[in-house]
PDB file of C-alpha atoms in Angstrom:
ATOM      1  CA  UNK V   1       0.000   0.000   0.000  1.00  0.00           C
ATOM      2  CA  UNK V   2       1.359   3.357  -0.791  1.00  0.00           C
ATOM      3  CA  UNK V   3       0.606   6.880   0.948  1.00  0.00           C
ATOM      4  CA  UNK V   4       1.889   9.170  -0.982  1.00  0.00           C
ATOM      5  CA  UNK V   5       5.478   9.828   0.928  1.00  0.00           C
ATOM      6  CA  UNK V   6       7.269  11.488  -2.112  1.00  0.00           C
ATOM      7  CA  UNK V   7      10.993   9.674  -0.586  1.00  0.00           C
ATOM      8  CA  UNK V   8       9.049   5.810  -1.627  1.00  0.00           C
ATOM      9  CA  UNK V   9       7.345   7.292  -4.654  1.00  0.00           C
ATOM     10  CA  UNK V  10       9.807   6.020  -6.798  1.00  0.00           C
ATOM     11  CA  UNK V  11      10.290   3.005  -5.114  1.00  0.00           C
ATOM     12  CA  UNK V  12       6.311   1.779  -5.578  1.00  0.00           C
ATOM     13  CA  UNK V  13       6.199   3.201  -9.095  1.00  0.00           C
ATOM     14  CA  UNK V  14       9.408   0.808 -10.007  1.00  0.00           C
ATOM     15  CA  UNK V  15       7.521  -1.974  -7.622  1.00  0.00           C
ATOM     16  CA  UNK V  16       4.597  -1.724  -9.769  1.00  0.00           C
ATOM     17  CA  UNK V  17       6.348  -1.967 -13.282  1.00  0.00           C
ATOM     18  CA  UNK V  18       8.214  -4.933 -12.367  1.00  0.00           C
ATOM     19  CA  UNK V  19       5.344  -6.511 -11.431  1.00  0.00           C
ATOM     20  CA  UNK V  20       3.539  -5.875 -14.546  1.00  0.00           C
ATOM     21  CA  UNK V  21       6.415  -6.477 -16.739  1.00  0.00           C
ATOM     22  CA  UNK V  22       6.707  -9.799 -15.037  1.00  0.00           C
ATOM     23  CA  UNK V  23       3.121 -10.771 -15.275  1.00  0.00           C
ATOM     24  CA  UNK V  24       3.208 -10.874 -18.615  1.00  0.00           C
ATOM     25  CA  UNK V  25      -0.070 -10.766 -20.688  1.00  0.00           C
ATOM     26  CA  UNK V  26      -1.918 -10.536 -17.718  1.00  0.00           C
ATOM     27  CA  UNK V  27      -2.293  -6.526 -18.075  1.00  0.00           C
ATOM     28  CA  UNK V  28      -3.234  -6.361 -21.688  1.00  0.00           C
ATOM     29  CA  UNK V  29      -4.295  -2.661 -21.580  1.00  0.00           C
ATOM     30  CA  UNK V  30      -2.755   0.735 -20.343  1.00  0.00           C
ATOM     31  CA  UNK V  31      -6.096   0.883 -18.568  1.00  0.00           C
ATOM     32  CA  UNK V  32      -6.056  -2.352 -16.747  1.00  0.00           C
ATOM     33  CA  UNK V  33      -2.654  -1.153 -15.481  1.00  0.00           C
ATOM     34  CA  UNK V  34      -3.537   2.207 -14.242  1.00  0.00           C
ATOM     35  CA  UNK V  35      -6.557   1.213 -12.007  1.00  0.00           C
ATOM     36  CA  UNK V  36      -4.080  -2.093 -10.696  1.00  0.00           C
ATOM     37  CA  UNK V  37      -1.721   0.223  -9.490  1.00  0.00           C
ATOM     38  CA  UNK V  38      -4.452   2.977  -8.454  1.00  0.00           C
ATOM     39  CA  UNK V  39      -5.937   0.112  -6.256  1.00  0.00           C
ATOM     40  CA  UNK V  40      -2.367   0.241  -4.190  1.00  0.00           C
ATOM     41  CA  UNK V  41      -2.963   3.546  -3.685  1.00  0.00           C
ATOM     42  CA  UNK V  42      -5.057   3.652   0.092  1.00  0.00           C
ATOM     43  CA  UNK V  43      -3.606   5.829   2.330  1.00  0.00           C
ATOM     44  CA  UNK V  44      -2.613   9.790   2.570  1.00  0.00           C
ATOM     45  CA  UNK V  45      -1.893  12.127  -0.228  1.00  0.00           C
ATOM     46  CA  UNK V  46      -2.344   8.803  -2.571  1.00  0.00           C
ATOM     47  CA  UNK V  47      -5.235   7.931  -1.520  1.00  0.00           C
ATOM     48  CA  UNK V  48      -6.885  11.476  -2.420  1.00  0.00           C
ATOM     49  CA  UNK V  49      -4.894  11.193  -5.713  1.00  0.00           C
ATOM     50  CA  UNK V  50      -6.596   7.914  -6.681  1.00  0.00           C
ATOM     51  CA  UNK V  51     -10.103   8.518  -6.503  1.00  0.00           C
ATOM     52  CA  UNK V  52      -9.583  11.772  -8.196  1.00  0.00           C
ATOM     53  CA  UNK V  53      -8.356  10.261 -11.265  1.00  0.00           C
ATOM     54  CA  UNK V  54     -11.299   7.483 -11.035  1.00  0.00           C
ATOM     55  CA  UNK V  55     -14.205  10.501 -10.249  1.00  0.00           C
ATOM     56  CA  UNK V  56     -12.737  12.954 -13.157  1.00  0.00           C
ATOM     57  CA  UNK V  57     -14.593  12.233 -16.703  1.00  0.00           C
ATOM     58  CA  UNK V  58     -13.309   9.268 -18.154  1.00  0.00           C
ATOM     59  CA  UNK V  59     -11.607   7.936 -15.174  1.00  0.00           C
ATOM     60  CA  UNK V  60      -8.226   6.060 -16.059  1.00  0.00           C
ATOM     61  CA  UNK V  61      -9.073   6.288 -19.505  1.00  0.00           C
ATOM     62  CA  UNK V  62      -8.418   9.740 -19.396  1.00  0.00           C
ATOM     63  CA  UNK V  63      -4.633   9.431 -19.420  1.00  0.00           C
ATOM     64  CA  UNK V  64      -3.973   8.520 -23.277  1.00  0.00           C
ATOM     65  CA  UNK V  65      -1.398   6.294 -22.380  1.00  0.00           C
ATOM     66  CA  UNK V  66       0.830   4.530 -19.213  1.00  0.00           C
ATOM     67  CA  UNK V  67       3.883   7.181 -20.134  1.00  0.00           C
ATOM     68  CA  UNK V  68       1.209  10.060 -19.499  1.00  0.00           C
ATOM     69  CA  UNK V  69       0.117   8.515 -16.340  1.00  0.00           C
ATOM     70  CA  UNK V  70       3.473   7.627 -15.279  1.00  0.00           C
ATOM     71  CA  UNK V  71       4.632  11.195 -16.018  1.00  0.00           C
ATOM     72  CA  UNK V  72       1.730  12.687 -14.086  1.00  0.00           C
ATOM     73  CA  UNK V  73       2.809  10.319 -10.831  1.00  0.00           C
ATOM     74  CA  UNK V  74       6.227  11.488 -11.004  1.00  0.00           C
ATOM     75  CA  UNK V  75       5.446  14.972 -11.519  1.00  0.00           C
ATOM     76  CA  UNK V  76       2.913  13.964  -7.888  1.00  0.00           C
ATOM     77  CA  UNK V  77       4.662  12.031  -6.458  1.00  0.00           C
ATOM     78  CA  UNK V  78       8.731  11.976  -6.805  1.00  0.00           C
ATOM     79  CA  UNK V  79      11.045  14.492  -4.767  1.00  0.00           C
ATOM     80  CA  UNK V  80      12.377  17.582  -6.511  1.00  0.00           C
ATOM     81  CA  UNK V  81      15.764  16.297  -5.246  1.00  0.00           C
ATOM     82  CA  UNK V  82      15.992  13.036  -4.947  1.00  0.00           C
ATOM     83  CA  UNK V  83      19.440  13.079  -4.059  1.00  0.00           C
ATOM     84  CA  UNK V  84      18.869  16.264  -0.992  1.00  0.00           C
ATOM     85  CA  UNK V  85      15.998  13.712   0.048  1.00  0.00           C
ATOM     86  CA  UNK V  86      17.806  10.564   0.426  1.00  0.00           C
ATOM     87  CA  UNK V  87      20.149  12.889   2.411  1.00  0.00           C
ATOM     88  CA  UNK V  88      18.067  13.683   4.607  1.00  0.00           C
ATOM     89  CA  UNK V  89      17.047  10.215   5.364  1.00  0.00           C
ATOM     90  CA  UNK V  90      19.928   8.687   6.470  1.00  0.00           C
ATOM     91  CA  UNK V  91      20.506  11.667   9.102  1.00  0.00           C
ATOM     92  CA  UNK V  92      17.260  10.284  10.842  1.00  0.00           C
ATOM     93  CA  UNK V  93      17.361   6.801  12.135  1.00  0.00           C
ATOM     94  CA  UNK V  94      14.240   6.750  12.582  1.00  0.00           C
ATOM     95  CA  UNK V  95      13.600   6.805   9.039  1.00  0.00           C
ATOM     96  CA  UNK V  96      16.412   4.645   7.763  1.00  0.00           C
ATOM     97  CA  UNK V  97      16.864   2.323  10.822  1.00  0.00           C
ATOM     98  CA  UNK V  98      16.490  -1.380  10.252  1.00  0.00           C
ATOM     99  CA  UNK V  99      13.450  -1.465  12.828  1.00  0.00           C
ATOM    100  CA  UNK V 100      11.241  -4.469  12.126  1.00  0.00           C
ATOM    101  CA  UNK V 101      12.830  -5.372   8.765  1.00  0.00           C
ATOM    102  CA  UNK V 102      14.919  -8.156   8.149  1.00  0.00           C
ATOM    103  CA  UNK V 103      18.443  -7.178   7.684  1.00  0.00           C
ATOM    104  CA  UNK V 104      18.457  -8.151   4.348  1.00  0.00           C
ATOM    105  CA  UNK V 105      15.408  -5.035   3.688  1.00  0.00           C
ATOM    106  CA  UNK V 106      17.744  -3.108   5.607  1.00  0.00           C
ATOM    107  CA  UNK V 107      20.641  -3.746   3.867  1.00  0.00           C
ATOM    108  CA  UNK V 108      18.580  -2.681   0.447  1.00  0.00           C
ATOM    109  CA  UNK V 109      17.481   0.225   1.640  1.00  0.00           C
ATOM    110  CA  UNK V 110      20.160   1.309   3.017  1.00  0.00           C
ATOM    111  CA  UNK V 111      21.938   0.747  -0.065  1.00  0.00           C
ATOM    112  CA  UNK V 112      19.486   2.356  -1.946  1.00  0.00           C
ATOM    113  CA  UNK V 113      19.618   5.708   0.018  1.00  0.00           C
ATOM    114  CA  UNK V 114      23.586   5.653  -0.144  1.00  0.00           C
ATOM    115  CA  UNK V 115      23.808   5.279  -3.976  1.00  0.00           C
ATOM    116  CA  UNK V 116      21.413   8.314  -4.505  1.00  0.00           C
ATOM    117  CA  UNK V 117      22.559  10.782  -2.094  1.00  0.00           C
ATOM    118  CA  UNK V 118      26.147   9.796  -3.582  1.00  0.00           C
ATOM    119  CA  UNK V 119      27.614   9.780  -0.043  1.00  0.00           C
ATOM    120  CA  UNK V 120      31.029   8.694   0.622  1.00  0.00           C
ATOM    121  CA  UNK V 121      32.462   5.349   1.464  1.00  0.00           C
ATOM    122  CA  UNK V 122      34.416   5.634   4.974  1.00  0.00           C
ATOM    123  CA  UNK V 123      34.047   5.818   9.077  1.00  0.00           C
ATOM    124  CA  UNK V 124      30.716   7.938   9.008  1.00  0.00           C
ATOM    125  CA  UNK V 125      29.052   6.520   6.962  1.00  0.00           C
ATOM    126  CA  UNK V 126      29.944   2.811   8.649  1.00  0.00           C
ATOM    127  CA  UNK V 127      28.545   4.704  11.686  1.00  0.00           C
ATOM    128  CA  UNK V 128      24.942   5.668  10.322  1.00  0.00           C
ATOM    129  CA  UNK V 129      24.588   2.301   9.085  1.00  0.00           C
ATOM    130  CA  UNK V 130      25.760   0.583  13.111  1.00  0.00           C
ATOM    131  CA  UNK V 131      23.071   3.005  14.379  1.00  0.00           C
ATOM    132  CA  UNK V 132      20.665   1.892  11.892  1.00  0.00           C
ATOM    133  CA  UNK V 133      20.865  -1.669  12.768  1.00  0.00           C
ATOM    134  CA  UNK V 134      18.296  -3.705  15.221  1.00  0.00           C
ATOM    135  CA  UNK V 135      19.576  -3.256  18.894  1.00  0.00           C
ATOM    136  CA  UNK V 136      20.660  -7.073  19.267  1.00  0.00           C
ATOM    137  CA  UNK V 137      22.356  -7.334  16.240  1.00  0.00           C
ATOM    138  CA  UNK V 138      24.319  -3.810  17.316  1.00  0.00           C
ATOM    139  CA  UNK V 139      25.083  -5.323  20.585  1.00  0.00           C
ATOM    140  CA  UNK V 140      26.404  -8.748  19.080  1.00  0.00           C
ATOM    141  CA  UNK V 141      28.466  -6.952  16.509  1.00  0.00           C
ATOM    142  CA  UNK V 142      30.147  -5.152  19.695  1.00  0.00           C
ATOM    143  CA  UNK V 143      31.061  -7.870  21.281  1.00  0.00           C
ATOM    144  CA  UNK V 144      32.818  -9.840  18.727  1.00  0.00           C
ATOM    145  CA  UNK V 145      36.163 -10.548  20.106  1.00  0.00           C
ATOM    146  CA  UNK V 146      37.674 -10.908  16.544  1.00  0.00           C
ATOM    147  CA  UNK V 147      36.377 -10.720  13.205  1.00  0.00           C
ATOM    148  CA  UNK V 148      35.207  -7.399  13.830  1.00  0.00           C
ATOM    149  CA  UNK V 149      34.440  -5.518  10.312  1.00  0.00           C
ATOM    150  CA  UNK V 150      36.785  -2.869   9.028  1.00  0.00           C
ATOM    151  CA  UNK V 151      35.736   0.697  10.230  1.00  0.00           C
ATOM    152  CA  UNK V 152      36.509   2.565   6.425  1.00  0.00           C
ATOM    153  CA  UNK V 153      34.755  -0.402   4.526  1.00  0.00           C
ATOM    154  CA  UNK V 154      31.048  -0.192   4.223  1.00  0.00           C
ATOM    155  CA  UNK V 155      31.230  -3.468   2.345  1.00  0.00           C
ATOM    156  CA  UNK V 156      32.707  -5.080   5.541  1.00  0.00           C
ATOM    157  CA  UNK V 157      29.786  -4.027   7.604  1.00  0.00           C
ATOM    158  CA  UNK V 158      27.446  -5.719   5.186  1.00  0.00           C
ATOM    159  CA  UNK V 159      29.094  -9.014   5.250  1.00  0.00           C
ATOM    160  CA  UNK V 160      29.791  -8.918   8.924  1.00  0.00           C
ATOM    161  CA  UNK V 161      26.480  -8.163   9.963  1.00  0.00           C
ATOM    162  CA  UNK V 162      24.746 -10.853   7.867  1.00  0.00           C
ATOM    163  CA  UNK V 163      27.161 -13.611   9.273  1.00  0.00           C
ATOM    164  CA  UNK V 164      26.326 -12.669  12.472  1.00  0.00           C
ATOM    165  CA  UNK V 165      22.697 -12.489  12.028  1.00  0.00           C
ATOM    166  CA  UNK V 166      22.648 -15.700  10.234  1.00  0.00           C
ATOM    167  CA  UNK V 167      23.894 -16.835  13.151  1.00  0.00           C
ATOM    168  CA  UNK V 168      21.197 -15.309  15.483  1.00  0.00           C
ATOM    169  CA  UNK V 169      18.626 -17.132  13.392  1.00  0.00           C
ATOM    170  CA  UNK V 170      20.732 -20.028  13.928  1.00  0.00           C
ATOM    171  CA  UNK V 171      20.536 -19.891  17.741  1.00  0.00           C
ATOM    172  CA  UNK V 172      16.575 -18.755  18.157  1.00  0.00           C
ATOM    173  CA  UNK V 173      16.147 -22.321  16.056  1.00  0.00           C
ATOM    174  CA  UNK V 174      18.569 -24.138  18.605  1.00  0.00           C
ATOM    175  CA  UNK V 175      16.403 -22.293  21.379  1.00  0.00           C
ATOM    176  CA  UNK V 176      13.450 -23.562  19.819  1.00  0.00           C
ATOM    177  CA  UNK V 177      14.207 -26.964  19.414  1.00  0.00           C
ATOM    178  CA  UNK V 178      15.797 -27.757  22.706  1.00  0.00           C
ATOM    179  CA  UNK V 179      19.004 -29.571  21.687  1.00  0.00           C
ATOM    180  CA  UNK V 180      21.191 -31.089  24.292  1.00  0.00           C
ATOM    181  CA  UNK V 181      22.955 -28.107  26.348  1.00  0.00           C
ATOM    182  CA  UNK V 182      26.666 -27.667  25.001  1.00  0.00           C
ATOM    183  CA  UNK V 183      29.562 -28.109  27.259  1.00  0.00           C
ATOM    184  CA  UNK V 184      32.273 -25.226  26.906  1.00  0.00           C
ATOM    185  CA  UNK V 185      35.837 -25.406  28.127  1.00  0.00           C
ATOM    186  CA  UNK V 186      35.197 -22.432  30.851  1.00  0.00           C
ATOM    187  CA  UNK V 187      35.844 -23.535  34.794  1.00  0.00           C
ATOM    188  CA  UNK V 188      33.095 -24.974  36.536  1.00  0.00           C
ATOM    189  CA  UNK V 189      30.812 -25.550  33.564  1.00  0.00           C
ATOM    190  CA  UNK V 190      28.898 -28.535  33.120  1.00  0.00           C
ATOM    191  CA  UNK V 191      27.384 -29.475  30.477  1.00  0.00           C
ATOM    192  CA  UNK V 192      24.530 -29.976  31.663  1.00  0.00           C
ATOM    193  CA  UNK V 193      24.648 -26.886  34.000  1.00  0.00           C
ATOM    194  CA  UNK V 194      26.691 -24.644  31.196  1.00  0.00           C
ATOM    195  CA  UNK V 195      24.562 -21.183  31.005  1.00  0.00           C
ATOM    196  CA  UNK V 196      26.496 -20.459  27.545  1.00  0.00           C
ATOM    197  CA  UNK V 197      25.432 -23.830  26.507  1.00  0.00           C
ATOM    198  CA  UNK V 198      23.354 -22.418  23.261  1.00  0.00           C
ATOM    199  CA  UNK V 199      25.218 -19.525  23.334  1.00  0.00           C
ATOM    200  CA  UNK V 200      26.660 -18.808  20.293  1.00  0.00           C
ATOM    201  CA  UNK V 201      28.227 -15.716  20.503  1.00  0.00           C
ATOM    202  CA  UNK V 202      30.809 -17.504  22.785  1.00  0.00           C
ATOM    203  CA  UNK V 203      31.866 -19.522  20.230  1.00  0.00           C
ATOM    204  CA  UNK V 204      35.427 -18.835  18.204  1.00  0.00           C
ATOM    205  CA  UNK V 205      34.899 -18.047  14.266  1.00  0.00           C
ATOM    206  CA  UNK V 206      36.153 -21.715  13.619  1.00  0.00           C
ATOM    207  CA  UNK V 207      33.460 -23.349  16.086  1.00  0.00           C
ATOM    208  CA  UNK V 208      30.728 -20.720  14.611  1.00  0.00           C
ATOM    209  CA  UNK V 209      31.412 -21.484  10.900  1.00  0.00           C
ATOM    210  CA  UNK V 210      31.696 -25.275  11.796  1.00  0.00           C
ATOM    211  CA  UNK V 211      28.073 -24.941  13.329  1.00  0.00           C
ATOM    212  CA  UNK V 212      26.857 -23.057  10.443  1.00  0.00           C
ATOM    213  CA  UNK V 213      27.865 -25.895   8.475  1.00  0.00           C
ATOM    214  CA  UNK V 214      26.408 -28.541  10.588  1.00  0.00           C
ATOM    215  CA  UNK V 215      23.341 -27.101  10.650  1.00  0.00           C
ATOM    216  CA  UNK V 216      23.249 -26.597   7.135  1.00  0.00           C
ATOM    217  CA  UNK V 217      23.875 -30.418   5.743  1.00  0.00           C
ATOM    218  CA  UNK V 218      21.865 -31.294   8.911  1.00  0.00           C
ATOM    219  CA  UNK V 219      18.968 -29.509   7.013  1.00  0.00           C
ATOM    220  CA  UNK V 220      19.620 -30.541   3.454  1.00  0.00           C
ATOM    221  CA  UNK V 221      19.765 -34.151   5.515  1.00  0.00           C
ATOM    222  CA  UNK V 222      16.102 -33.475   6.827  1.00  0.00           C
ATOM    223  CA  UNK V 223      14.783 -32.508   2.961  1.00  0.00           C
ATOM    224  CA  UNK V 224      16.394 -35.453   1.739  1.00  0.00           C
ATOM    225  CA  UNK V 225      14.598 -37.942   4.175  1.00  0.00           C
ATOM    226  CA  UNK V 226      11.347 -36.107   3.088  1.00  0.00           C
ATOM    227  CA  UNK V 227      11.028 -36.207  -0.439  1.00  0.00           C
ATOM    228  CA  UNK V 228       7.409 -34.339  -0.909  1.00  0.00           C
ATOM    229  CA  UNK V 229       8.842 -31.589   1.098  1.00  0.00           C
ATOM    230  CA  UNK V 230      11.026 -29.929  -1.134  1.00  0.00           C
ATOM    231  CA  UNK V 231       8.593 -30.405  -3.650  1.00  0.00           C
ATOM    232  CA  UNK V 232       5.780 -28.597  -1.688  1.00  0.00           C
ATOM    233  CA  UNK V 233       8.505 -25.596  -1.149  1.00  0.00           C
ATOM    234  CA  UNK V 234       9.343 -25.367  -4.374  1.00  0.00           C
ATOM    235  CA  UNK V 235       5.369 -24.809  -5.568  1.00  0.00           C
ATOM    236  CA  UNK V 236       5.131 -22.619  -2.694  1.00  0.00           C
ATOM    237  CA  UNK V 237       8.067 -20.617  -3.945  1.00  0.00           C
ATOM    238  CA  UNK V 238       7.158 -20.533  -7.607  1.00  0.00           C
ATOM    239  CA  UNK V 239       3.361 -19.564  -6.803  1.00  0.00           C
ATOM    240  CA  UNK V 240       4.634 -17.037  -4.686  1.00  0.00           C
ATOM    241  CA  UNK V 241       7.788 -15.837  -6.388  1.00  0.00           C
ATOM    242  CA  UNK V 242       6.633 -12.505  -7.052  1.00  0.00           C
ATOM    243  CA  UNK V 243       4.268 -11.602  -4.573  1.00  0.00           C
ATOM    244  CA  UNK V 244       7.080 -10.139  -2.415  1.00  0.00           C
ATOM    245  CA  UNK V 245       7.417  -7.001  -4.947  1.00  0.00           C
ATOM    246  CA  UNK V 246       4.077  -5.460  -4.248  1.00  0.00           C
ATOM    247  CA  UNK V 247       1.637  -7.870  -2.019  1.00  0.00           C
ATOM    248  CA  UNK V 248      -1.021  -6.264  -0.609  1.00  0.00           C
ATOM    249  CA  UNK V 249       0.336  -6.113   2.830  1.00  0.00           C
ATOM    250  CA  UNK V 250       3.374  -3.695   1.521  1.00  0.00           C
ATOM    251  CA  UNK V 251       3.505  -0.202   2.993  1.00  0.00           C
ATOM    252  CA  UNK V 252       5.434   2.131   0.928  1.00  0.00           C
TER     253      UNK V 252
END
């Protein structure tokens, strides 16, 4: 769903064509497009824009063609300055922040904002993007006793901060399954007593990438046993594979 915030305006209109251009013969008119993507359009300064184009004479058919309509939302919808806007964004966390997102989204985004305001690889910008990210992620990335990510390298960030929350996801599913506790190496632990037993941030970068691997051919393991799984996935995933682009649940 889209409100009308001029910073996302370009970001649903871009949603919306890849989704058509995707589906095909499934829009077979300029019309049929331009009430689809008015129908997105429920909330805010979009919402008032939509059902004045479908009360005016002629409703979407009074747009000759998608490129006038398309020109008319851009000229309604997109920033004067895209670049001073995406600025502006990543000095408010709120804004650009990771919040409830995966860190994949967040990752996007932040992208996203970085390439069009043009700012600067380096320390500050590694900064905005630690601030940005979800508290227990922040915290974990602190507390890495080695393998921390290089402070000038924006690329390191990335790649640190998906390995670690990989390995987040990792241990909520060990929480959640209740595996046998893990003895450690650390005086007076037990293993069945150790309170870092499903800890994984205690683990050395060996141990963690040895787990990760476990895990993983433990999984592929678990698909193999269960040969209609995969296959049930796999029609989920194709029925589904472009519903993430502009589902009706999307806020823009």
């Amino acid at each position: 769903m889209y409100d009308g915030d001029c910073t996302s305006g370009e970001r649903f209109l871009q949603s919306c064509l890849t989704y058509i251009h995707l589906s095909g013969d499934a829009f077979d008119s300029d019309a049929l497009k331009i009430a689809w993507m008015l129908s997105y359009m429920k909330a805010g300064r979009a919402s008032t824009y939509a059902l004045h184009v479908l009360r005016r004479p002629g409703g979407v058919g009074s747009f000759t063609d998608w490129a006038t309509f398309e020109k008319d939302f851009q000229a309604e919808f997109f920033s004067i300055d895209p670049a001073k806007s995406a600025a502006l964004a990543l000095r408010n966390r709120e804004q650009y922040g990771q919040g409830k997102r995966t860190l994949d989204e967040y990752i996007n985004s932040f992208w996203a904002l970085v390439e069009q305001a043009a700012y600067p690889d380096g320390l500050q910008l590694c900064l905005m993007f630690w601030d940005g990210l979800h508290p227990a992620l922040m915290e974990r990335i602190d507390n890495l006793a080695e393998g921390r990510p290089d402070d000038e390298q924006i690329a390191s960030w990335y790649k640190v901060a998906q390995d670690q929350w990989q390995l987040m996801e990792i241990q909520r599913e060990l929480h959640q399954a209740h595996p046998a506790p893990r003895s450690t190496s650390m005086p007076g632990h037990f293993a069945q007593h150790c309170p870092l037993g499903l800890e994984v941030r205690y683990l050395s970068t060996v141990e963690q990438e040895e787990l990760l691997l476990q895990l993983l051919a433990a999984k592929d393991a678990a698909r193999a046993s269960s040969p209609d799984e995969p296959a049930l996935e796999l029609a989920q995933e194709e029925s589904g594979a472009y519903a993430p682009l502009l589902g009706p649940e999307e806020d823009f």
